[in-house]
Amino acid sequence: MKTEEEKGPWFPFGVCAIYLFPTSSESPRTLQPSSPPPAPLSPDQLDRIARNKRAALEKLAAAQEPPGFGESWRQELLAEFGEPYFRELMNFVDEERTRHTVYPPAEDVFTWTQMCDIRDVKVVILGQDPYHNPNQAHGLSFSVRRPEKPPPSLKNIYKELESDIEGFQHPGHGDLTGWARQGVLLLNAVLTVRAPHSNSHKDKGWETFTDAVVQWLSNNQQGLVFMLWGSDARVKGAAIDRSRHHVLEAVHPSPQSARRGFFGCKHFSKANELLQESGKTPVDWNAL
């Protein structure tokens, strides 16, 4: 039998001795004061951030700017060039040109922006898409290059002018540049087409872009005259602010519909009357 010394220290039943020793890695925790919230940005700082952001967006948009775009129009529509839809649209048109004949030529797609300053527009005539035959389309709706003969719709426009505007005579060509230089915006809803298929570039993005053009004019100008011929033009003109502008509507001048309300609409004389009421110079429709 072991002696008491051999058994070791004796503890009463039910008592447990626990010794706690701090480890060398532990140290007393101290509460750190929380960091103060950042000071709000000053107006100058906010303005600088906004300017830097605008500059970055403008740089991105400028990289997408198509050739032949008039300067005053570029300044007001620059933001559209940076939009994803516009980049996709330009890629689509570029790809089409590598595989097919596309009208008008690339340098003529935006002829309508080169004829007058965006703030000098006073009449807007909306078309659908460019002519799809050779040597016709040159960036102005309803217009064809000289010496091409006027297509059927333009012939009917001339017929209406002969009955509406005193002294108007068929000019012997279909080039409407003379109107465009006076501030008549001849804008198609779709700005390119694959030959020889009409509406072949419909729903590719052009409608969104030309909607933005019409919207800018509606929002930023006063007293414009919009001529909406046919259902497509009326749909496109639905967003025009009619409290600020004048809207004239008729059927399309095509041979299929001209006799159902285009002939006799007298839009050209009415436009000049409305322009004069708004303090604007009337259009010389004979200057072609």
PDB file of C-alpha atoms in Angstrom:
ATOM      1  CA  MET A   1       0.000   0.000   0.000  1.00  0.00           C
ATOM      2  CA  LYS A   2       1.184   3.470  -0.942  1.00  0.00           C
ATOM      3  CA  THR A   3       1.900   5.984   1.695  1.00  0.00           C
ATOM      4  CA  GLU A   4       0.210   9.372   1.701  1.00  0.00           C
ATOM      5  CA  GLU A   5       3.332  10.979   0.293  1.00  0.00           C
ATOM      6  CA  GLU A   6       3.389   8.499  -2.597  1.00  0.00           C
ATOM      7  CA  LYS A   7      -0.252   9.193  -3.439  1.00  0.00           C
ATOM      8  CA  GLY A   8       0.501  12.860  -4.026  1.00  0.00           C
ATOM      9  CA  PRO A   9      -1.503  15.939  -2.936  1.00  0.00           C
ATOM     10  CA  TRP A  10      -5.029  15.255  -1.691  1.00  0.00           C
ATOM     11  CA  PHE A  11      -8.039  17.332  -2.649  1.00  0.00           C
ATOM     12  CA  PRO A  12     -11.447  17.092  -1.135  1.00  0.00           C
ATOM     13  CA  PHE A  13     -14.078  15.291  -3.207  1.00  0.00           C
ATOM     14  CA  GLY A  14     -15.865  17.584  -5.689  1.00  0.00           C
ATOM     15  CA  VAL A  15     -13.193  20.270  -5.726  1.00  0.00           C
ATOM     16  CA  CYS A  16     -11.298  20.951  -8.906  1.00  0.00           C
ATOM     17  CA  ALA A  17      -8.289  23.207  -8.977  1.00  0.00           C
ATOM     18  CA  ILE A  18      -7.780  25.148 -12.230  1.00  0.00           C
ATOM     19  CA  TYR A  19      -4.763  27.278 -12.915  1.00  0.00           C
ATOM     20  CA  LEU A  20      -4.974  29.885 -15.689  1.00  0.00           C
ATOM     21  CA  PHE A  21      -1.824  31.288 -17.174  1.00  0.00           C
ATOM     22  CA  PRO A  22      -1.918  33.996 -19.844  1.00  0.00           C
ATOM     23  CA  THR A  23      -0.137  33.041 -23.017  1.00  0.00           C
ATOM     24  CA  SER A  24       2.674  35.159 -24.293  1.00  0.00           C
ATOM     25  CA  SER A  25       0.659  36.093 -27.425  1.00  0.00           C
ATOM     26  CA  GLU A  26      -2.253  37.563 -25.515  1.00  0.00           C
ATOM     27  CA  SER A  27      -2.351  41.133 -24.400  1.00  0.00           C
ATOM     28  CA  PRO A  28      -5.063  43.283 -22.872  1.00  0.00           C
ATOM     29  CA  ARG A  29      -7.434  44.687 -25.504  1.00  0.00           C
ATOM     30  CA  THR A  30      -7.923  48.405 -25.770  1.00  0.00           C
ATOM     31  CA  LEU A  31     -10.883  50.031 -27.536  1.00  0.00           C
ATOM     32  CA  GLN A  32      -9.816  52.162 -30.480  1.00  0.00           C
ATOM     33  CA  PRO A  33     -11.815  55.322 -31.119  1.00  0.00           C
ATOM     34  CA  SER A  34     -13.898  55.027 -34.345  1.00  0.00           C
ATOM     35  CA  SER A  35     -12.692  57.053 -37.361  1.00  0.00           C
ATOM     36  CA  PRO A  36     -14.665  60.221 -37.991  1.00  0.00           C
ATOM     37  CA  PRO A  37     -16.905  60.149 -41.098  1.00  0.00           C
ATOM     38  CA  PRO A  38     -15.331  61.709 -44.202  1.00  0.00           C
ATOM     39  CA  ALA A  39     -16.057  65.352 -44.723  1.00  0.00           C
ATOM     40  CA  PRO A  40     -18.655  66.058 -47.448  1.00  0.00           C
ATOM     41  CA  LEU A  41     -17.262  67.104 -50.817  1.00  0.00           C
ATOM     42  CA  SER A  42     -17.190  70.807 -51.469  1.00  0.00           C
ATOM     43  CA  PRO A  43     -19.156  72.313 -54.387  1.00  0.00           C
ATOM     44  CA  ASP A  44     -15.859  72.868 -56.216  1.00  0.00           C
ATOM     45  CA  GLN A  45     -14.902  69.213 -55.787  1.00  0.00           C
ATOM     46  CA  LEU A  46     -18.308  68.024 -56.986  1.00  0.00           C
ATOM     47  CA  ASP A  47     -18.086  70.329 -59.988  1.00  0.00           C
ATOM     48  CA  ARG A  48     -14.607  69.055 -60.842  1.00  0.00           C
ATOM     49  CA  ILE A  49     -15.793  65.429 -60.621  1.00  0.00           C
ATOM     50  CA  ALA A  50     -18.747  66.206 -62.894  1.00  0.00           C
ATOM     51  CA  ARG A  51     -16.499  67.973 -65.416  1.00  0.00           C
ATOM     52  CA  ASN A  52     -14.045  65.080 -65.439  1.00  0.00           C
ATOM     53  CA  LYS A  53     -16.892  62.635 -65.989  1.00  0.00           C
ATOM     54  CA  ARG A  54     -18.281  64.708 -68.855  1.00  0.00           C
ATOM     55  CA  ALA A  55     -14.844  64.970 -70.429  1.00  0.00           C
ATOM     56  CA  ALA A  56     -14.383  61.198 -70.237  1.00  0.00           C
ATOM     57  CA  LEU A  57     -17.797  60.569 -71.799  1.00  0.00           C
ATOM     58  CA  GLU A  58     -17.127  63.110 -74.546  1.00  0.00           C
ATOM     59  CA  LYS A  59     -13.798  61.479 -75.315  1.00  0.00           C
ATOM     60  CA  LEU A  60     -15.490  58.092 -75.569  1.00  0.00           C
ATOM     61  CA  ALA A  61     -18.256  59.498 -77.747  1.00  0.00           C
ATOM     62  CA  ALA A  62     -15.821  61.378 -79.998  1.00  0.00           C
ATOM     63  CA  ALA A  63     -14.024  58.119 -80.716  1.00  0.00           C
ATOM     64  CA  GLN A  64     -17.312  56.810 -82.166  1.00  0.00           C
ATOM     65  CA  GLU A  65     -18.147  59.941 -84.172  1.00  0.00           C
ATOM     66  CA  PRO A  66     -18.984  59.051 -87.780  1.00  0.00           C
ATOM     67  CA  PRO A  67     -17.368  60.969 -90.656  1.00  0.00           C
ATOM     68  CA  GLY A  68     -19.031  63.962 -92.243  1.00  0.00           C
ATOM     69  CA  PHE A  69     -21.007  65.126 -89.220  1.00  0.00           C
ATOM     70  CA  GLY A  70     -21.702  68.868 -89.120  1.00  0.00           C
ATOM     71  CA  GLU A  71     -20.031  70.657 -86.197  1.00  0.00           C
ATOM     72  CA  SER A  72     -23.074  72.343 -84.663  1.00  0.00           C
ATOM     73  CA  TRP A  73     -24.993  69.058 -84.810  1.00  0.00           C
ATOM     74  CA  ARG A  74     -22.052  67.172 -83.327  1.00  0.00           C
ATOM     75  CA  GLN A  75     -21.956  69.463 -80.307  1.00  0.00           C
ATOM     76  CA  GLU A  76     -25.602  68.811 -79.461  1.00  0.00           C
ATOM     77  CA  LEU A  77     -25.799  65.106 -80.356  1.00  0.00           C
ATOM     78  CA  LEU A  78     -22.366  63.974 -79.184  1.00  0.00           C
ATOM     79  CA  ALA A  79     -23.776  61.935 -76.303  1.00  0.00           C
ATOM     80  CA  GLU A  80     -25.573  59.634 -78.759  1.00  0.00           C
ATOM     81  CA  PHE A  81     -22.264  58.512 -80.267  1.00  0.00           C
ATOM     82  CA  GLY A  82     -21.220  56.953 -76.960  1.00  0.00           C
ATOM     83  CA  GLU A  83     -24.419  54.962 -76.499  1.00  0.00           C
ATOM     84  CA  PRO A  84     -24.163  51.167 -76.930  1.00  0.00           C
ATOM     85  CA  TYR A  85     -26.893  51.134 -79.586  1.00  0.00           C
ATOM     86  CA  PHE A  86     -24.954  53.607 -81.742  1.00  0.00           C
ATOM     87  CA  ARG A  87     -21.722  51.618 -81.554  1.00  0.00           C
ATOM     88  CA  GLU A  88     -23.625  48.493 -82.553  1.00  0.00           C
ATOM     89  CA  LEU A  89     -25.286  50.408 -85.386  1.00  0.00           C
ATOM     90  CA  MET A  90     -21.978  51.695 -86.769  1.00  0.00           C
ATOM     91  CA  ASN A  91     -20.491  48.194 -86.578  1.00  0.00           C
ATOM     92  CA  PHE A  92     -23.505  46.826 -88.447  1.00  0.00           C
ATOM     93  CA  VAL A  93     -23.269  49.416 -91.233  1.00  0.00           C
ATOM     94  CA  ASP A  94     -19.503  48.921 -91.569  1.00  0.00           C
ATOM     95  CA  GLU A  95     -19.999  45.168 -91.866  1.00  0.00           C
ATOM     96  CA  GLU A  96     -22.754  45.671 -94.447  1.00  0.00           C
ATOM     97  CA  ARG A  97     -20.451  47.835 -96.563  1.00  0.00           C
ATOM     98  CA  THR A  98     -17.821  45.073 -96.650  1.00  0.00           C
ATOM     99  CA  ARG A  99     -20.359  42.589 -98.046  1.00  0.00           C
ATOM    100  CA  HIS A 100     -22.929  44.598 -99.977  1.00  0.00           C
ATOM    101  CA  THR A 101     -23.573  47.879-101.745  1.00  0.00           C
ATOM    102  CA  VAL A 102     -24.965  50.358 -99.240  1.00  0.00           C
ATOM    103  CA  TYR A 103     -26.524  53.736-100.039  1.00  0.00           C
ATOM    104  CA  PRO A 104     -25.792  56.527 -99.598  1.00  0.00           C
ATOM    105  CA  PRO A 105     -21.966  56.465 -99.628  1.00  0.00           C
ATOM    106  CA  ALA A 106     -20.452  56.830 -96.162  1.00  0.00           C
ATOM    107  CA  GLU A 107     -19.462  60.454 -96.750  1.00  0.00           C
ATOM    108  CA  ASP A 108     -23.075  61.384 -97.625  1.00  0.00           C
ATOM    109  CA  VAL A 109     -24.987  59.697 -94.803  1.00  0.00           C
ATOM    110  CA  PHE A 110     -25.022  62.890 -92.732  1.00  0.00           C
ATOM    111  CA  THR A 111     -25.355  65.469 -95.513  1.00  0.00           C
ATOM    112  CA  TRP A 112     -28.379  66.851 -93.644  1.00  0.00           C
ATOM    113  CA  THR A 113     -26.049  68.041 -90.837  1.00  0.00           C
ATOM    114  CA  GLN A 114     -23.814  69.961 -93.259  1.00  0.00           C
ATOM    115  CA  MET A 115     -26.414  72.181 -94.903  1.00  0.00           C
ATOM    116  CA  CYS A 116     -27.195  74.520 -92.006  1.00  0.00           C
ATOM    117  CA  ASP A 117     -26.528  75.073 -88.307  1.00  0.00           C
ATOM    118  CA  ILE A 118     -28.735  72.960 -86.050  1.00  0.00           C
ATOM    119  CA  ARG A 119     -30.214  76.135 -84.534  1.00  0.00           C
ATOM    120  CA  ASP A 120     -31.133  77.492 -87.973  1.00  0.00           C
ATOM    121  CA  VAL A 121     -33.551  74.660 -88.771  1.00  0.00           C
ATOM    122  CA  LYS A 122     -37.072  75.992 -89.325  1.00  0.00           C
ATOM    123  CA  VAL A 123     -38.888  73.257 -91.298  1.00  0.00           C
ATOM    124  CA  VAL A 124     -38.577  69.479 -90.833  1.00  0.00           C
ATOM    125  CA  ILE A 125     -39.745  67.046 -93.532  1.00  0.00           C
ATOM    126  CA  LEU A 126     -39.541  63.431 -92.370  1.00  0.00           C
ATOM    127  CA  GLY A 127     -38.935  60.588 -94.819  1.00  0.00           C
ATOM    128  CA  GLN A 128     -38.552  56.829 -94.379  1.00  0.00           C
ATOM    129  CA  ASP A 129     -35.294  55.424 -95.764  1.00  0.00           C
ATOM    130  CA  PRO A 130     -32.873  56.300 -98.593  1.00  0.00           C
ATOM    131  CA  TYR A 131     -33.429  55.478-102.245  1.00  0.00           C
ATOM    132  CA  HIS A 132     -31.912  52.073-102.979  1.00  0.00           C
ATOM    133  CA  ASN A 133     -30.923  52.559-106.638  1.00  0.00           C
ATOM    134  CA  PRO A 134     -27.534  53.845-107.882  1.00  0.00           C
ATOM    135  CA  ASN A 135     -26.709  57.582-107.969  1.00  0.00           C
ATOM    136  CA  GLN A 136     -29.814  58.662-106.070  1.00  0.00           C
ATOM    137  CA  ALA A 137     -29.460  58.819-102.280  1.00  0.00           C
ATOM    138  CA  HIS A 138     -27.177  61.550-100.949  1.00  0.00           C
ATOM    139  CA  GLY A 139     -28.281  62.110 -97.364  1.00  0.00           C
ATOM    140  CA  LEU A 140     -31.418  64.250 -97.828  1.00  0.00           C
ATOM    141  CA  SER A 141     -34.888  62.704 -97.694  1.00  0.00           C
ATOM    142  CA  PHE A 142     -36.819  62.743-101.006  1.00  0.00           C
ATOM    143  CA  SER A 143     -33.804  64.323-102.770  1.00  0.00           C
ATOM    144  CA  VAL A 144     -31.657  62.739-105.504  1.00  0.00           C
ATOM    145  CA  ARG A 145     -28.321  63.705-107.001  1.00  0.00           C
ATOM    146  CA  ARG A 146     -28.159  65.700-110.187  1.00  0.00           C
ATOM    147  CA  PRO A 147     -28.718  64.882-113.009  1.00  0.00           C
ATOM    148  CA  GLU A 148     -30.971  62.044-111.806  1.00  0.00           C
ATOM    149  CA  LYS A 149     -34.654  62.477-112.595  1.00  0.00           C
ATOM    150  CA  PRO A 150     -37.026  62.919-109.649  1.00  0.00           C
ATOM    151  CA  PRO A 151     -38.507  59.642-108.371  1.00  0.00           C
ATOM    152  CA  PRO A 152     -42.324  59.315-108.290  1.00  0.00           C
ATOM    153  CA  SER A 153     -42.842  60.719-104.765  1.00  0.00           C
ATOM    154  CA  LEU A 154     -40.742  63.783-105.541  1.00  0.00           C
ATOM    155  CA  LYS A 155     -42.630  64.300-108.810  1.00  0.00           C
ATOM    156  CA  ASN A 156     -45.811  64.499-106.759  1.00  0.00           C
ATOM    157  CA  ILE A 157     -44.182  66.947-104.344  1.00  0.00           C
ATOM    158  CA  TYR A 158     -43.363  69.164-107.316  1.00  0.00           C
ATOM    159  CA  LYS A 159     -46.955  68.861-108.582  1.00  0.00           C
ATOM    160  CA  GLU A 160     -48.267  70.039-105.235  1.00  0.00           C
ATOM    161  CA  LEU A 161     -45.797  72.925-105.218  1.00  0.00           C
ATOM    162  CA  GLU A 162     -46.939  73.997-108.693  1.00  0.00           C
ATOM    163  CA  SER A 163     -50.513  74.329-107.420  1.00  0.00           C
ATOM    164  CA  ASP A 164     -49.587  75.742-103.995  1.00  0.00           C
ATOM    165  CA  ILE A 165     -46.711  78.190-104.551  1.00  0.00           C
ATOM    166  CA  GLU A 166     -47.182  80.957-107.080  1.00  0.00           C
ATOM    167  CA  GLY A 167     -44.561  80.846-109.814  1.00  0.00           C
ATOM    168  CA  PHE A 168     -43.115  77.452-108.861  1.00  0.00           C
ATOM    169  CA  GLN A 169     -41.810  75.508-111.827  1.00  0.00           C
ATOM    170  CA  HIS A 170     -40.386  72.008-112.004  1.00  0.00           C
ATOM    171  CA  PRO A 171     -36.599  72.583-111.745  1.00  0.00           C
ATOM    172  CA  GLY A 172     -35.723  69.742-114.105  1.00  0.00           C
ATOM    173  CA  HIS A 173     -33.834  67.793-111.435  1.00  0.00           C
ATOM    174  CA  GLY A 174     -34.459  66.236-108.028  1.00  0.00           C
ATOM    175  CA  ASP A 175     -31.745  67.860-105.910  1.00  0.00           C
ATOM    176  CA  LEU A 176     -33.300  69.584-102.862  1.00  0.00           C
ATOM    177  CA  THR A 177     -30.039  71.023-101.522  1.00  0.00           C
ATOM    178  CA  GLY A 178     -31.406  74.539-102.067  1.00  0.00           C
ATOM    179  CA  TRP A 179     -34.097  73.903 -99.467  1.00  0.00           C
ATOM    180  CA  ALA A 180     -31.703  72.303 -97.004  1.00  0.00           C
ATOM    181  CA  ARG A 181     -29.418  75.342 -97.087  1.00  0.00           C
ATOM    182  CA  GLN A 182     -32.363  77.521 -96.057  1.00  0.00           C
ATOM    183  CA  GLY A 183     -33.024  75.482 -92.922  1.00  0.00           C
ATOM    184  CA  VAL A 184     -35.314  72.749 -94.253  1.00  0.00           C
ATOM    185  CA  LEU A 185     -34.227  69.537 -92.531  1.00  0.00           C
ATOM    186  CA  LEU A 186     -34.821  66.619 -94.914  1.00  0.00           C
ATOM    187  CA  LEU A 187     -34.451  63.711 -92.499  1.00  0.00           C
ATOM    188  CA  ASN A 188     -35.098  60.037 -93.114  1.00  0.00           C
ATOM    189  CA  ALA A 189     -35.988  57.800 -90.169  1.00  0.00           C
ATOM    190  CA  VAL A 190     -33.393  55.279 -91.402  1.00  0.00           C
ATOM    191  CA  LEU A 191     -30.198  56.692 -92.899  1.00  0.00           C
ATOM    192  CA  THR A 192     -28.748  53.759 -94.867  1.00  0.00           C
ATOM    193  CA  VAL A 193     -30.071  50.940 -97.047  1.00  0.00           C
ATOM    194  CA  ARG A 194     -28.658  47.832 -98.703  1.00  0.00           C
ATOM    195  CA  ALA A 195     -29.136  47.901-102.456  1.00  0.00           C
ATOM    196  CA  PRO A 196     -31.568  47.026-103.920  1.00  0.00           C
ATOM    197  CA  HIS A 197     -33.793  46.265-100.913  1.00  0.00           C
ATOM    198  CA  SER A 198     -35.908  49.033 -99.404  1.00  0.00           C
ATOM    199  CA  ASN A 199     -36.148  49.062 -95.597  1.00  0.00           C
ATOM    200  CA  SER A 200     -33.273  46.568 -95.366  1.00  0.00           C
ATOM    201  CA  HIS A 201     -31.643  48.595 -92.553  1.00  0.00           C
ATOM    202  CA  LYS A 202     -34.851  49.104 -90.617  1.00  0.00           C
ATOM    203  CA  ASP A 203     -34.804  48.327 -86.864  1.00  0.00           C
ATOM    204  CA  LYS A 204     -30.998  48.326 -86.668  1.00  0.00           C
ATOM    205  CA  GLY A 205     -30.720  51.468 -84.547  1.00  0.00           C
ATOM    206  CA  TRP A 206     -31.181  54.367 -86.934  1.00  0.00           C
ATOM    207  CA  GLU A 207     -34.695  55.031 -85.654  1.00  0.00           C
ATOM    208  CA  THR A 208     -33.370  55.559 -82.131  1.00  0.00           C
ATOM    209  CA  PHE A 209     -30.792  58.038 -83.396  1.00  0.00           C
ATOM    210  CA  THR A 210     -33.177  60.038 -85.580  1.00  0.00           C
ATOM    211  CA  ASP A 211     -35.720  60.047 -82.742  1.00  0.00           C
ATOM    212  CA  ALA A 212     -33.028  61.767 -80.661  1.00  0.00           C
ATOM    213  CA  VAL A 213     -32.580  64.364 -83.424  1.00  0.00           C
ATOM    214  CA  VAL A 214     -36.308  65.118 -83.554  1.00  0.00           C
ATOM    215  CA  GLN A 215     -36.506  65.213 -79.758  1.00  0.00           C
ATOM    216  CA  TRP A 216     -33.619  67.669 -79.498  1.00  0.00           C
ATOM    217  CA  LEU A 217     -35.278  69.992 -82.008  1.00  0.00           C
ATOM    218  CA  SER A 218     -38.612  69.708 -80.218  1.00  0.00           C
ATOM    219  CA  ASN A 219     -37.084  70.441 -76.816  1.00  0.00           C
ATOM    220  CA  ASN A 220     -34.630  73.177 -77.775  1.00  0.00           C
ATOM    221  CA  GLN A 221     -36.206  75.093 -80.648  1.00  0.00           C
ATOM    222  CA  GLN A 222     -39.377  77.132 -80.923  1.00  0.00           C
ATOM    223  CA  GLY A 223     -41.845  77.642 -83.750  1.00  0.00           C
ATOM    224  CA  LEU A 224     -40.595  74.942 -86.132  1.00  0.00           C
ATOM    225  CA  VAL A 225     -42.885  73.533 -88.810  1.00  0.00           C
ATOM    226  CA  PHE A 226     -42.940  69.728 -88.994  1.00  0.00           C
ATOM    227  CA  MET A 227     -44.379  68.115 -92.135  1.00  0.00           C
ATOM    228  CA  LEU A 228     -45.490  64.556 -91.399  1.00  0.00           C
ATOM    229  CA  TRP A 229     -46.450  62.666 -94.540  1.00  0.00           C
ATOM    230  CA  GLY A 230     -47.780  59.153 -94.040  1.00  0.00           C
ATOM    231  CA  SER A 231     -48.319  56.936 -91.011  1.00  0.00           C
ATOM    232  CA  ASP A 232     -44.614  56.268 -90.370  1.00  0.00           C
ATOM    233  CA  ALA A 233     -43.872  59.989 -90.187  1.00  0.00           C
ATOM    234  CA  ARG A 234     -46.835  60.565 -87.869  1.00  0.00           C
ATOM    235  CA  VAL A 235     -45.598  57.876 -85.510  1.00  0.00           C
ATOM    236  CA  LYS A 236     -42.123  59.398 -85.493  1.00  0.00           C
ATOM    237  CA  GLY A 237     -43.570  62.831 -84.827  1.00  0.00           C
ATOM    238  CA  ALA A 238     -45.765  61.726 -81.940  1.00  0.00           C
ATOM    239  CA  ALA A 239     -43.331  63.094 -79.348  1.00  0.00           C
ATOM    240  CA  ILE A 240     -43.133  66.589 -80.879  1.00  0.00           C
ATOM    241  CA  ASP A 241     -44.207  69.258 -78.395  1.00  0.00           C
ATOM    242  CA  ARG A 242     -47.173  70.782 -80.228  1.00  0.00           C
ATOM    243  CA  SER A 243     -47.399  73.625 -77.747  1.00  0.00           C
ATOM    244  CA  ARG A 244     -44.021  74.832 -79.051  1.00  0.00           C
ATOM    245  CA  HIS A 245     -44.177  73.848 -82.725  1.00  0.00           C
ATOM    246  CA  HIS A 246     -46.510  73.576 -85.721  1.00  0.00           C
ATOM    247  CA  VAL A 247     -47.324  70.124 -87.130  1.00  0.00           C
ATOM    248  CA  LEU A 248     -48.800  69.608 -90.607  1.00  0.00           C
ATOM    249  CA  GLU A 249     -50.035  66.099 -91.478  1.00  0.00           C
ATOM    250  CA  ALA A 250     -51.022  64.467 -94.766  1.00  0.00           C
ATOM    251  CA  VAL A 251     -50.772  61.128 -96.543  1.00  0.00           C
ATOM    252  CA  HIS A 252     -47.483  60.165 -98.168  1.00  0.00           C
ATOM    253  CA  PRO A 253     -46.795  61.693-101.622  1.00  0.00           C
ATOM    254  CA  SER A 254     -46.234  58.280-103.213  1.00  0.00           C
ATOM    255  CA  PRO A 255     -48.351  57.432-106.293  1.00  0.00           C
ATOM    256  CA  GLN A 256     -50.348  54.960-104.180  1.00  0.00           C
ATOM    257  CA  SER A 257     -51.640  57.614-101.778  1.00  0.00           C
ATOM    258  CA  ALA A 258     -51.009  61.134-103.109  1.00  0.00           C
ATOM    259  CA  ARG A 259     -54.564  61.536-104.440  1.00  0.00           C
ATOM    260  CA  ARG A 260     -56.008  60.639-101.032  1.00  0.00           C
ATOM    261  CA  GLY A 261     -54.990  63.900 -99.413  1.00  0.00           C
ATOM    262  CA  PHE A 262     -51.472  64.940-100.344  1.00  0.00           C
ATOM    263  CA  PHE A 263     -52.558  66.857-103.425  1.00  0.00           C
ATOM    264  CA  GLY A 264     -54.240  69.984-102.146  1.00  0.00           C
ATOM    265  CA  CYS A 265     -52.739  69.879 -98.637  1.00  0.00           C
ATOM    266  CA  LYS A 266     -50.958  73.203 -99.306  1.00  0.00           C
ATOM    267  CA  HIS A 267     -48.287  72.435 -96.724  1.00  0.00           C
ATOM    268  CA  PHE A 268     -45.694  74.637 -98.386  1.00  0.00           C
ATOM    269  CA  SER A 269     -47.703  77.855 -98.298  1.00  0.00           C
ATOM    270  CA  LYS A 270     -49.015  77.013 -94.824  1.00  0.00           C
ATOM    271  CA  ALA A 271     -45.452  76.469 -93.615  1.00  0.00           C
ATOM    272  CA  ASN A 272     -44.426  79.928 -94.792  1.00  0.00           C
ATOM    273  CA  GLU A 273     -47.438  81.531 -93.114  1.00  0.00           C
ATOM    274  CA  LEU A 274     -46.586  79.798 -89.829  1.00  0.00           C
ATOM    275  CA  LEU A 275     -42.921  80.760 -90.087  1.00  0.00           C
ATOM    276  CA  GLN A 276     -43.846  84.397 -90.574  1.00  0.00           C
ATOM    277  CA  GLU A 277     -46.168  84.239 -87.560  1.00  0.00           C
ATOM    278  CA  SER A 278     -43.181  82.961 -85.544  1.00  0.00           C
ATOM    279  CA  GLY A 279     -40.957  85.768 -86.800  1.00  0.00           C
ATOM    280  CA  LYS A 280     -38.927  83.506 -89.093  1.00  0.00           C
ATOM    281  CA  THR A 281     -37.975  84.042 -92.725  1.00  0.00           C
ATOM    282  CA  PRO A 282     -40.200  82.014 -95.082  1.00  0.00           C
ATOM    283  CA  VAL A 283     -38.662  79.367 -97.322  1.00  0.00           C
ATOM    284  CA  ASP A 284     -38.073  80.186-100.984  1.00  0.00           C
ATOM    285  CA  TRP A 285     -39.381  76.908-102.381  1.00  0.00           C
ATOM    286  CA  ASN A 286     -38.305  77.986-105.878  1.00  0.00           C
ATOM    287  CA  ALA A 287     -34.622  78.122-104.894  1.00  0.00           C
ATOM    288  CA  LEU A 288     -33.564  74.740-106.255  1.00  0.00           C
TER     289      LEU A 288
END
